[in-house]
PDB file of C-alpha atoms in Angstrom:
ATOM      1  CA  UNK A 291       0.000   0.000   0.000  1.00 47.00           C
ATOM      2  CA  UNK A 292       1.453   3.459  -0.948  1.00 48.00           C
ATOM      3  CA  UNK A 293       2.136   4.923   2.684  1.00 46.00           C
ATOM      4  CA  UNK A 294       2.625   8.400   1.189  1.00 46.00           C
ATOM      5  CA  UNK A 295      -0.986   8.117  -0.145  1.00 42.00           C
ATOM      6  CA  UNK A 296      -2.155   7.421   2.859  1.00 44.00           C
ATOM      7  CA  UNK A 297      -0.079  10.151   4.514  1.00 46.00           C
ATOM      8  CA  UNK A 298      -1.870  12.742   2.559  1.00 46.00           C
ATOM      9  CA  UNK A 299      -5.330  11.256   3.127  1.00 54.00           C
ATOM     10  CA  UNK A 300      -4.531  11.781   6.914  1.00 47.00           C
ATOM     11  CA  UNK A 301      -3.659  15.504   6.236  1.00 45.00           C
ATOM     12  CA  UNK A 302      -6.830  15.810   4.045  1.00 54.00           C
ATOM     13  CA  UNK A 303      -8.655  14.476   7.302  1.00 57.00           C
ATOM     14  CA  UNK A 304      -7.121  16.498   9.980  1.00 54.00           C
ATOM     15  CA  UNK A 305      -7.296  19.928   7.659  1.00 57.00           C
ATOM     16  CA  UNK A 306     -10.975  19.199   7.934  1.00 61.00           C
ATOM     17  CA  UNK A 307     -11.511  18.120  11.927  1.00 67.00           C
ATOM     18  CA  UNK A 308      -9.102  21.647  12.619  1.00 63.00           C
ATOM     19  CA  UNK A 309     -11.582  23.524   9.865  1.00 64.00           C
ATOM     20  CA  UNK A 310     -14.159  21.847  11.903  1.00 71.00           C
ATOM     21  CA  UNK A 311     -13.422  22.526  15.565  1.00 70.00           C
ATOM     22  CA  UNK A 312     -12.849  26.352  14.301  1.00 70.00           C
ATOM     23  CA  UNK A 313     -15.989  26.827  12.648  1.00 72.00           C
ATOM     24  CA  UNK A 314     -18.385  24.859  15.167  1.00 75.00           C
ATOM     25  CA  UNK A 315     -17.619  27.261  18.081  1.00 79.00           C
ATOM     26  CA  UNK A 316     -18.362  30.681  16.015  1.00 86.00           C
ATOM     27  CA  UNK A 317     -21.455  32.243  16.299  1.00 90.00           C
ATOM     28  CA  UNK A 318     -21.851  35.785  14.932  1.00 94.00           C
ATOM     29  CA  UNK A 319     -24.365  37.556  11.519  1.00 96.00           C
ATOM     30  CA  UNK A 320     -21.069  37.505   9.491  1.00 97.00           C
ATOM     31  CA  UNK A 321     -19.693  34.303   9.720  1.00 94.00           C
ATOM     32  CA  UNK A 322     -20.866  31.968   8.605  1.00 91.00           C
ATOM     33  CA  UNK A 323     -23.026  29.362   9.899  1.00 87.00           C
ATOM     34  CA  UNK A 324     -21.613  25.812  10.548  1.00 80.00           C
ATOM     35  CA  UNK A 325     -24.008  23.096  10.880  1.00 74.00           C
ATOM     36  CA  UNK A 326     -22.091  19.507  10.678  1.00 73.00           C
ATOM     37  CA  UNK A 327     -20.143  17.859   8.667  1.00 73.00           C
ATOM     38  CA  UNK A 328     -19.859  14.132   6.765  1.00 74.00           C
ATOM     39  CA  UNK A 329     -17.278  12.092   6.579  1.00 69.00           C
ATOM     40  CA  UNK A 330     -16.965   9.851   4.234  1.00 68.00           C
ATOM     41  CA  UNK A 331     -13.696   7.510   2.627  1.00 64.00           C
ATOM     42  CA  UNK A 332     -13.568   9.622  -0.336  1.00 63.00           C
ATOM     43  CA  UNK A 333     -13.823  13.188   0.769  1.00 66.00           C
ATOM     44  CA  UNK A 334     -15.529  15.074   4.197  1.00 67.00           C
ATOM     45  CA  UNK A 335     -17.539  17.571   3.620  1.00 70.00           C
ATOM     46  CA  UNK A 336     -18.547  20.613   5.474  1.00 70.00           C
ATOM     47  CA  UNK A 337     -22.282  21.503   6.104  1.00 73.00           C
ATOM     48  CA  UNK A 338     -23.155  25.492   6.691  1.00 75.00           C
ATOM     49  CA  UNK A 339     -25.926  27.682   5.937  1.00 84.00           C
ATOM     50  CA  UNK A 340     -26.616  28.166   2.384  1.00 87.00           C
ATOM     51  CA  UNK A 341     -26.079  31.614   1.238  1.00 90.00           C
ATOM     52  CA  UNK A 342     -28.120  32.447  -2.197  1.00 90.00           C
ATOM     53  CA  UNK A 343     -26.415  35.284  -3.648  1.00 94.00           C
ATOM     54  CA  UNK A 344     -23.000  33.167  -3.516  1.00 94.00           C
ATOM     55  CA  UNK A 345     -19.494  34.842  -3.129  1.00 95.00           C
ATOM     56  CA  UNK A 346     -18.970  38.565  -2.700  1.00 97.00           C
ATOM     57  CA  UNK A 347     -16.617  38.201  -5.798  1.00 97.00           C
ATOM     58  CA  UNK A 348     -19.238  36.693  -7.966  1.00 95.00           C
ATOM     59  CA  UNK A 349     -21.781  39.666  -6.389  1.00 95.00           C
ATOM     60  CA  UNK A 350     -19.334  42.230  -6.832  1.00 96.00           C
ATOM     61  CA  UNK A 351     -17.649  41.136 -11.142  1.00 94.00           C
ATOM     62  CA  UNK A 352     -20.334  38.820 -12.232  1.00 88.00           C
ATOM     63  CA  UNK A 353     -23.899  40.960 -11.297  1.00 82.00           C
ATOM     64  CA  UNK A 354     -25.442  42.311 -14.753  1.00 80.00           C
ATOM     65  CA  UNK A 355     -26.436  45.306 -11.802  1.00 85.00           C
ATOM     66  CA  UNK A 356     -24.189  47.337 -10.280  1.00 88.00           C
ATOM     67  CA  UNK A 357     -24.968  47.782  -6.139  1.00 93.00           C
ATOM     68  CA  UNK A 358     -25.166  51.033  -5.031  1.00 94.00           C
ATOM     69  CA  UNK A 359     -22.224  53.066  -3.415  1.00 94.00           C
ATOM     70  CA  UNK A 360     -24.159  52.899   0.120  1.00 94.00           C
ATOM     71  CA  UNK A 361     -24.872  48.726  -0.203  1.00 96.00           C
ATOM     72  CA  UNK A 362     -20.692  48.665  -1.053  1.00 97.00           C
ATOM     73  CA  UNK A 363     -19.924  50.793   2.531  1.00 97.00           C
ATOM     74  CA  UNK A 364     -22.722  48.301   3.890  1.00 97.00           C
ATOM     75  CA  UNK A 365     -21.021  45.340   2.887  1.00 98.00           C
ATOM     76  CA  UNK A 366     -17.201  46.617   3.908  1.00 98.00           C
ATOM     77  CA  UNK A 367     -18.592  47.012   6.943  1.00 98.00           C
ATOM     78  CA  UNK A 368     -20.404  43.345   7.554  1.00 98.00           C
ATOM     79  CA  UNK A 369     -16.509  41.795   6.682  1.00 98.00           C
ATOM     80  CA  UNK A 370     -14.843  44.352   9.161  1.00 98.00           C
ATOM     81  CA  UNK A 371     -17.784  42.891  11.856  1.00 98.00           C
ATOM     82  CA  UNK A 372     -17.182  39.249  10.805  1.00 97.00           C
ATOM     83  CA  UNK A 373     -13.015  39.738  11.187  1.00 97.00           C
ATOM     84  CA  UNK A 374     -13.231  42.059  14.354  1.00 98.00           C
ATOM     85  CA  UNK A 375     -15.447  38.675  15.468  1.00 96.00           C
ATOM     86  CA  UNK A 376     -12.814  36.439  14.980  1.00 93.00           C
ATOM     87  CA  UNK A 377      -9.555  38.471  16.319  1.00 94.00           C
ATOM     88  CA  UNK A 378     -11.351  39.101  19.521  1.00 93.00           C
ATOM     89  CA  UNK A 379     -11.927  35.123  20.304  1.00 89.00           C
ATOM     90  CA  UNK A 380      -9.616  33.657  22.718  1.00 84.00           C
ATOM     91  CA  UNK A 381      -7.082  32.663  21.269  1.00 84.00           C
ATOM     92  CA  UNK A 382      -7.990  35.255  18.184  1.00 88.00           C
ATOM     93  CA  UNK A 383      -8.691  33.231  14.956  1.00 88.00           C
ATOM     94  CA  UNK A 384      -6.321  34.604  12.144  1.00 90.00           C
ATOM     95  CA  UNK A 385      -8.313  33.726   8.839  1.00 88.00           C
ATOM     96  CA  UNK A 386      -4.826  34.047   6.010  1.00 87.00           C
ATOM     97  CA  UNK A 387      -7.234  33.997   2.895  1.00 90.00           C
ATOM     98  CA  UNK A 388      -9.726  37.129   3.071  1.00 95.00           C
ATOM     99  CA  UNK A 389     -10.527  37.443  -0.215  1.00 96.00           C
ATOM    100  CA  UNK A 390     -14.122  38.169  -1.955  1.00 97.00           C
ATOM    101  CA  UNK A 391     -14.538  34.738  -3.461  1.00 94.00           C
ATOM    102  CA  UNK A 392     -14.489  33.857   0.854  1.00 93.00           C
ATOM    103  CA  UNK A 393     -16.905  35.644   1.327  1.00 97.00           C
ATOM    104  CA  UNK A 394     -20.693  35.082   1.589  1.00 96.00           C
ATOM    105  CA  UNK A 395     -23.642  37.398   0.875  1.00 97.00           C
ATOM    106  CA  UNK A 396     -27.384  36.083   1.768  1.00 96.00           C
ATOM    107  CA  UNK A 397     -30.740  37.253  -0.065  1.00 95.00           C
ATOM    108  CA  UNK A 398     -30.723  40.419   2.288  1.00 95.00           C
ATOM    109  CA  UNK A 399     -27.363  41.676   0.454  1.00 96.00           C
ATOM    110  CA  UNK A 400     -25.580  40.989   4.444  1.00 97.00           C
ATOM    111  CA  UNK A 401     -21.855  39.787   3.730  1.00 98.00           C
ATOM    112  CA  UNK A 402     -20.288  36.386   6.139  1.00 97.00           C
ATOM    113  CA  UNK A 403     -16.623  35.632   6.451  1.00 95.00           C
ATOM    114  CA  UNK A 404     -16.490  31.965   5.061  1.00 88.00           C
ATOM    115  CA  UNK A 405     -13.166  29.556   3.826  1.00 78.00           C
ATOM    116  CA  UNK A 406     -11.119  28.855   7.181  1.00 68.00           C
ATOM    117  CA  UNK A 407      -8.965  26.717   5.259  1.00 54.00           C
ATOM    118  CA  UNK A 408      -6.202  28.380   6.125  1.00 47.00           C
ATOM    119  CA  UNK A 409      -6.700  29.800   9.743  1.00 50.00           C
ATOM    120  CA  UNK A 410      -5.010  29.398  12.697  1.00 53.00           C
ATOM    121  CA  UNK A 411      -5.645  30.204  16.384  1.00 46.00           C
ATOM    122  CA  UNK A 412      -2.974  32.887  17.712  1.00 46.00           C
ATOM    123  CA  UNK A 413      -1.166  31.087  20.236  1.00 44.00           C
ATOM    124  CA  UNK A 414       2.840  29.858  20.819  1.00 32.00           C
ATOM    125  CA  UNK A 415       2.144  26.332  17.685  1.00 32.00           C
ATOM    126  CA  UNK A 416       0.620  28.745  15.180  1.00 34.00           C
ATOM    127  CA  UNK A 417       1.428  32.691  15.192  1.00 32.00           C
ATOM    128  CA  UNK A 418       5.042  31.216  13.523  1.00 30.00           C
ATOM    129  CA  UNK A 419       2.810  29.170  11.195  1.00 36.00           C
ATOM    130  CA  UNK A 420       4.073  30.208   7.190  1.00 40.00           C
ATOM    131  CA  UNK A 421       2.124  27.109   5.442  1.00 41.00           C
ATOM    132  CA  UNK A 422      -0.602  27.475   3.340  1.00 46.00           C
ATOM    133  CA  UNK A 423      -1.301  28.927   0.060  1.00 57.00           C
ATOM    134  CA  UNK A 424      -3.537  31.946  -0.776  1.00 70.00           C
ATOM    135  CA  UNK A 425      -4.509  34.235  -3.600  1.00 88.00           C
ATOM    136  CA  UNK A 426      -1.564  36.344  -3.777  1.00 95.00           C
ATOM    137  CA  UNK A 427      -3.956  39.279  -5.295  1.00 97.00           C
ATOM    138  CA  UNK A 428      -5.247  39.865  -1.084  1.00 97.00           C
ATOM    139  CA  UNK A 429      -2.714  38.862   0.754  1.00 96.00           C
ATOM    140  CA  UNK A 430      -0.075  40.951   2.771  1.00 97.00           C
ATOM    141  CA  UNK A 431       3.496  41.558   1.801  1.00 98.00           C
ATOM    142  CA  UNK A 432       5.222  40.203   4.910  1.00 96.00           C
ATOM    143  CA  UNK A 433       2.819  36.506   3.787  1.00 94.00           C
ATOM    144  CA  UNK A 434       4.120  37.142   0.524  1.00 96.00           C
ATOM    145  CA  UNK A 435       7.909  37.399   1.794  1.00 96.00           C
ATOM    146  CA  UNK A 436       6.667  34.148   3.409  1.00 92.00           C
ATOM    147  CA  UNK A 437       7.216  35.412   6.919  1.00 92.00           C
ATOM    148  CA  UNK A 438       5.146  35.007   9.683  1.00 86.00           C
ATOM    149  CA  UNK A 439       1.062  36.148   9.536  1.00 85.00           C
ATOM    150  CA  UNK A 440      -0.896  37.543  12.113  1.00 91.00           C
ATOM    151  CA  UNK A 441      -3.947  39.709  12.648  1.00 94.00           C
ATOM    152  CA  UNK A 442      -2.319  42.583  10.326  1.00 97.00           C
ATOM    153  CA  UNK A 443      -1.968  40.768   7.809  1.00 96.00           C
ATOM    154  CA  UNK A 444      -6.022  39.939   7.370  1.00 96.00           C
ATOM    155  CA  UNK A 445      -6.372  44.335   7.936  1.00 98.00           C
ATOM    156  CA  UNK A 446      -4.454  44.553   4.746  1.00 99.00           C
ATOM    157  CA  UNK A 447      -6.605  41.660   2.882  1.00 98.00           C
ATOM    158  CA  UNK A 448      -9.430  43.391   4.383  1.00 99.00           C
ATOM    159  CA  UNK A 449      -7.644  46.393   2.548  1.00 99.00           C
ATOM    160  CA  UNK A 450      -7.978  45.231  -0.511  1.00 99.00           C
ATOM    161  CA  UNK A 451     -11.524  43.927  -0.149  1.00 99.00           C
ATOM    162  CA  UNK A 452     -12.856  47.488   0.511  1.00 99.00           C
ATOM    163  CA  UNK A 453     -10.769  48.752  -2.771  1.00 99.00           C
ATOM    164  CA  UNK A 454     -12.370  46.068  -4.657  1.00 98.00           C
ATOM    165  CA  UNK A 455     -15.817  46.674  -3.150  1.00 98.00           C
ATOM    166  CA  UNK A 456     -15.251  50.744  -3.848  1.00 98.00           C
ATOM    167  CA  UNK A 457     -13.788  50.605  -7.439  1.00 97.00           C
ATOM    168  CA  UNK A 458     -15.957  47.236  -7.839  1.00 96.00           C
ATOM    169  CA  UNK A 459     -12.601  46.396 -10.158  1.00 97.00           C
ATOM    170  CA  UNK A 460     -10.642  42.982  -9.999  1.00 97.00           C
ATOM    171  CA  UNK A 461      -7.552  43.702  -7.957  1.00 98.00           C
ATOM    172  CA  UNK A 462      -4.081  43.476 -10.019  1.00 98.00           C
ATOM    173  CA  UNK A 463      -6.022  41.849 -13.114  1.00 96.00           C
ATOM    174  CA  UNK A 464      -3.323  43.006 -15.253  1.00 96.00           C
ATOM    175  CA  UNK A 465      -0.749  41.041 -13.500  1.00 97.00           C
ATOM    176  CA  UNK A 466      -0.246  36.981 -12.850  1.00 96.00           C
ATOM    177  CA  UNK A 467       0.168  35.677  -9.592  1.00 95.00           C
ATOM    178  CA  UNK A 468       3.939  35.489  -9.439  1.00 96.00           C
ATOM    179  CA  UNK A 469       4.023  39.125 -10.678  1.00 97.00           C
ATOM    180  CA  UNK A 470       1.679  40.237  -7.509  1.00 97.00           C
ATOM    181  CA  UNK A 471       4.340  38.626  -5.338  1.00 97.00           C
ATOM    182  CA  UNK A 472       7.034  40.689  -6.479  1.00 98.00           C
ATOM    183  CA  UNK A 473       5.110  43.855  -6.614  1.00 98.00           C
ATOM    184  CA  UNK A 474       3.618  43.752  -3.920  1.00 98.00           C
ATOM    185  CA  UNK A 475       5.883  41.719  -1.408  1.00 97.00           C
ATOM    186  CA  UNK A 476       9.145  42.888  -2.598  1.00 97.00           C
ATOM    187  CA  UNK A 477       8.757  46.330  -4.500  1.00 97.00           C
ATOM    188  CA  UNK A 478       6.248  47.801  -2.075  1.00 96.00           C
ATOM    189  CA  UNK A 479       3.825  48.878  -4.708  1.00 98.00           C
ATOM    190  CA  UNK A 480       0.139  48.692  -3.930  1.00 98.00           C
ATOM    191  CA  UNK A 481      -2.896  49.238  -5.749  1.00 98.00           C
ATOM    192  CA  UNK A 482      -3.569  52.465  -7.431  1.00 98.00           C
ATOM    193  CA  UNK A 483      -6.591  53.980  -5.348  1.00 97.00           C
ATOM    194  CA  UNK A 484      -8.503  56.496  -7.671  1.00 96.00           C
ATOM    195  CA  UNK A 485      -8.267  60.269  -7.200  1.00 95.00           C
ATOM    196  CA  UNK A 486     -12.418  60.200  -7.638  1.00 95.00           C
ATOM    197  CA  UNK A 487     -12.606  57.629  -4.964  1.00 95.00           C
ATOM    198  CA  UNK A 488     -14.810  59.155  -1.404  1.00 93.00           C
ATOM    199  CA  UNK A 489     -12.166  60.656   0.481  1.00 94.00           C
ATOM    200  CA  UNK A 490     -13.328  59.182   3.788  1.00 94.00           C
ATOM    201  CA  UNK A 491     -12.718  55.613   2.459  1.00 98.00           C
ATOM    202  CA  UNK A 492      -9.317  56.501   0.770  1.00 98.00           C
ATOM    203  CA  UNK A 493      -7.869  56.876   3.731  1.00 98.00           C
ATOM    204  CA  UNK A 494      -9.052  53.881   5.099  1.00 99.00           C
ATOM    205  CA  UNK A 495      -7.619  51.699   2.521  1.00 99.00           C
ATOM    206  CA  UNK A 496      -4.181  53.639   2.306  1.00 99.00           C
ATOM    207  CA  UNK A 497      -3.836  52.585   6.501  1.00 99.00           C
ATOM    208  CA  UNK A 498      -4.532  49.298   5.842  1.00 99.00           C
ATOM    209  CA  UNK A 499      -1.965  49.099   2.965  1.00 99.00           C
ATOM    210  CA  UNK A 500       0.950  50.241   5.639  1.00 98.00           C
ATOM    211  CA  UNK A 501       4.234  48.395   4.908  1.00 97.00           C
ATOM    212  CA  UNK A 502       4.752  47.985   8.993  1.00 97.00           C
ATOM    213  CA  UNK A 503       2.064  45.611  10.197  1.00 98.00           C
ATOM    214  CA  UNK A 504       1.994  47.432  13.449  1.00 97.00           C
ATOM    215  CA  UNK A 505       0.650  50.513  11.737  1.00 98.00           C
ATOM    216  CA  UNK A 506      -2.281  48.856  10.688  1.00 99.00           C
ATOM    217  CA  UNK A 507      -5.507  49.732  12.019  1.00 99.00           C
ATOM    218  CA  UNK A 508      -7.622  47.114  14.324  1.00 98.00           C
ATOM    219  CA  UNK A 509     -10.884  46.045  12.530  1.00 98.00           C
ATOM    220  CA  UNK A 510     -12.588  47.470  15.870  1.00 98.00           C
ATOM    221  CA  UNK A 511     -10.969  50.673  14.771  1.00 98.00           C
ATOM    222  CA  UNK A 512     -11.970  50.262  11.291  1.00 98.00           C
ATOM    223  CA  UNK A 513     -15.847  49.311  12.478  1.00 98.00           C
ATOM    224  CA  UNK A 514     -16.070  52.961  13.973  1.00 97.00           C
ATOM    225  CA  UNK A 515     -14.469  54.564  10.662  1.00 98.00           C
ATOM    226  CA  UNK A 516     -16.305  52.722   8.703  1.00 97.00           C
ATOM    227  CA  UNK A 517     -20.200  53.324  10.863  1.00 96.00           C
ATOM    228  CA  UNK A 518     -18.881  57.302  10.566  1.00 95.00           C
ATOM    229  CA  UNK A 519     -18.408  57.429   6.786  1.00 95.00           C
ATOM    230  CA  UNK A 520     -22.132  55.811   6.267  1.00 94.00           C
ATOM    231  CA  UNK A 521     -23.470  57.813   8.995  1.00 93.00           C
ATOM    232  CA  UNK A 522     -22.006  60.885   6.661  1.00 90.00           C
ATOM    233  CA  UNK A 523     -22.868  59.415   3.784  1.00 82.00           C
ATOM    234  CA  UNK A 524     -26.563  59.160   4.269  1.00 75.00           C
ATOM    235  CA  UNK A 525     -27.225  62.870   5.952  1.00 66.00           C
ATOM    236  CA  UNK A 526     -30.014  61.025   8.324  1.00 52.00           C
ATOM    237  CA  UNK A 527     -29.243  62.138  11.786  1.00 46.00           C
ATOM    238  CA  UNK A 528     -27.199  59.486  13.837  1.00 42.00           C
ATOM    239  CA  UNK A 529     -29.524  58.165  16.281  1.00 39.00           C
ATOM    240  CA  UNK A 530     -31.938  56.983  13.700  1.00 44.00           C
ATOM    241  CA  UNK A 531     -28.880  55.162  11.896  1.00 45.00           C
ATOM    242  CA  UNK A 532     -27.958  53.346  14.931  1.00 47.00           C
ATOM    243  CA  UNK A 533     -30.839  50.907  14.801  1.00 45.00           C
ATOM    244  CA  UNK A 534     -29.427  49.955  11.460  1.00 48.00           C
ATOM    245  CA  UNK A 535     -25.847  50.387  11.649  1.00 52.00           C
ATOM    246  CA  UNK A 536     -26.108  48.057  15.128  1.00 54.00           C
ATOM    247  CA  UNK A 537     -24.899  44.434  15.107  1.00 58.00           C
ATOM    248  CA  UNK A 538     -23.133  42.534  17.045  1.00 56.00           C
ATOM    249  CA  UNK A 539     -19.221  43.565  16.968  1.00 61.00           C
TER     250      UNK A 539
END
């Protein structure tokens, strides 16, 4: 029997229990929804909620309708919820893949972090953790240098996400993967941000862009830029907003 066969049948397995035991104790509006999971000799599966509208990519390049600049803001925000979720368990869940094709949207247009794949709890084993493979397009420049990821490194994804969502344009299409990595991880460049773009969200995306992880905004800190710029944004006064801005952070 080929023993490196089964070797990566076990690591098929165990991806999927540590997917699992992630995902089973989350409970938040933008995460999504584990309900079980099958395991079969072929391939497990994972059971969650089924979200209609499919991935925020798909929403966002695929949608014969464009969404409105105030759904976009709506929709950064339900992702910077969903993360802020996750960083504040204990240990704090680092997800390593944000991307738009991770995450959900439902029939009510409300956006869920999906795809732990990659994640890891933040704790001695895995904050030194480099394995893994992403979509080079979202991810940091320090995971990209292939050096350690933490909670930064998810702000700049998130970074990107809210560029995409804002210029509701394909980030680096121009470019193949490899090229991204160089770029982006070794020339510093980042994403042109347009000179038409809101200027409250501008410079939103340009912190989360910032070379030194540690310069990076929180998402809690993003939440409260992010609930002021559609506050702005819609002229109503504040305290009738709050009823619909309010979720659980």
């Amino acid at each position: 029997m080929d023993t490196a066969f089964i070797g990566h049948k076990f690591f098929i397995y165990f991806h999927h229990v540590f997917q699992i035991e992630i995902m089973k104790r989350l409970r938040h509006p933008n995460v999504l929804l584990f309900m079980g999971a099958i395991f079969s000799q072929e391939k497990p599966a994972i059971v969650t909620e089924f979200l209609p509208r499919g991935s925020l990519f798909k929403t966002l390049h695929r949608n014969n309708k464009p969404l409105d600049f105030s759904r976009r803001l709506r929709m950064a925000l339900d992702v910077a919820r969903g993360m802020n979720y996750l960083h504040r368990r204990n240990p704090p869940i680092v997800h390593r893949d944000l991307k738009s094709s991770n995450l959900l949207v439902d029939k009510s247009w409300t956006v869920k972090v999906g795809d732990f794949g990659l994640s890891r709890f933040k704790d001695a084993t895995f904050l030194t953790s480099k394995s893994g493979r992403g979509t080079p397009q979202w991810m940091a420049p320090e995971v990209l240098r292939n050096e350690p990821s933490t909670e930064k490194s998810d702000i700049f994804s998130f970074g990107v996400i809210l560029w995409e969502l804002m210029t509701e344009s394909i980030p680096w299409s121009n470019l193949n993967s490899l090229q991204v990595v160089g770029v982006v991880g070794f020339m510093n460049r980042r994403l042109e941000i347009p000179e038409n773009l809101d200027t409250r969200v501008s410079p939103i995306i340009r912190d989360c862009w910032q070379s030194n992880p540690a310069l990076r905004p929180s998402f809690e800190d993003i939440i409260q830029r992010m609930t002021d710029v559609i506050l702005s944004f819609t002229g109503l006064p504040a305290r009738k907003n709050t009823a619909i801005l309010s979720n659980t952070i």
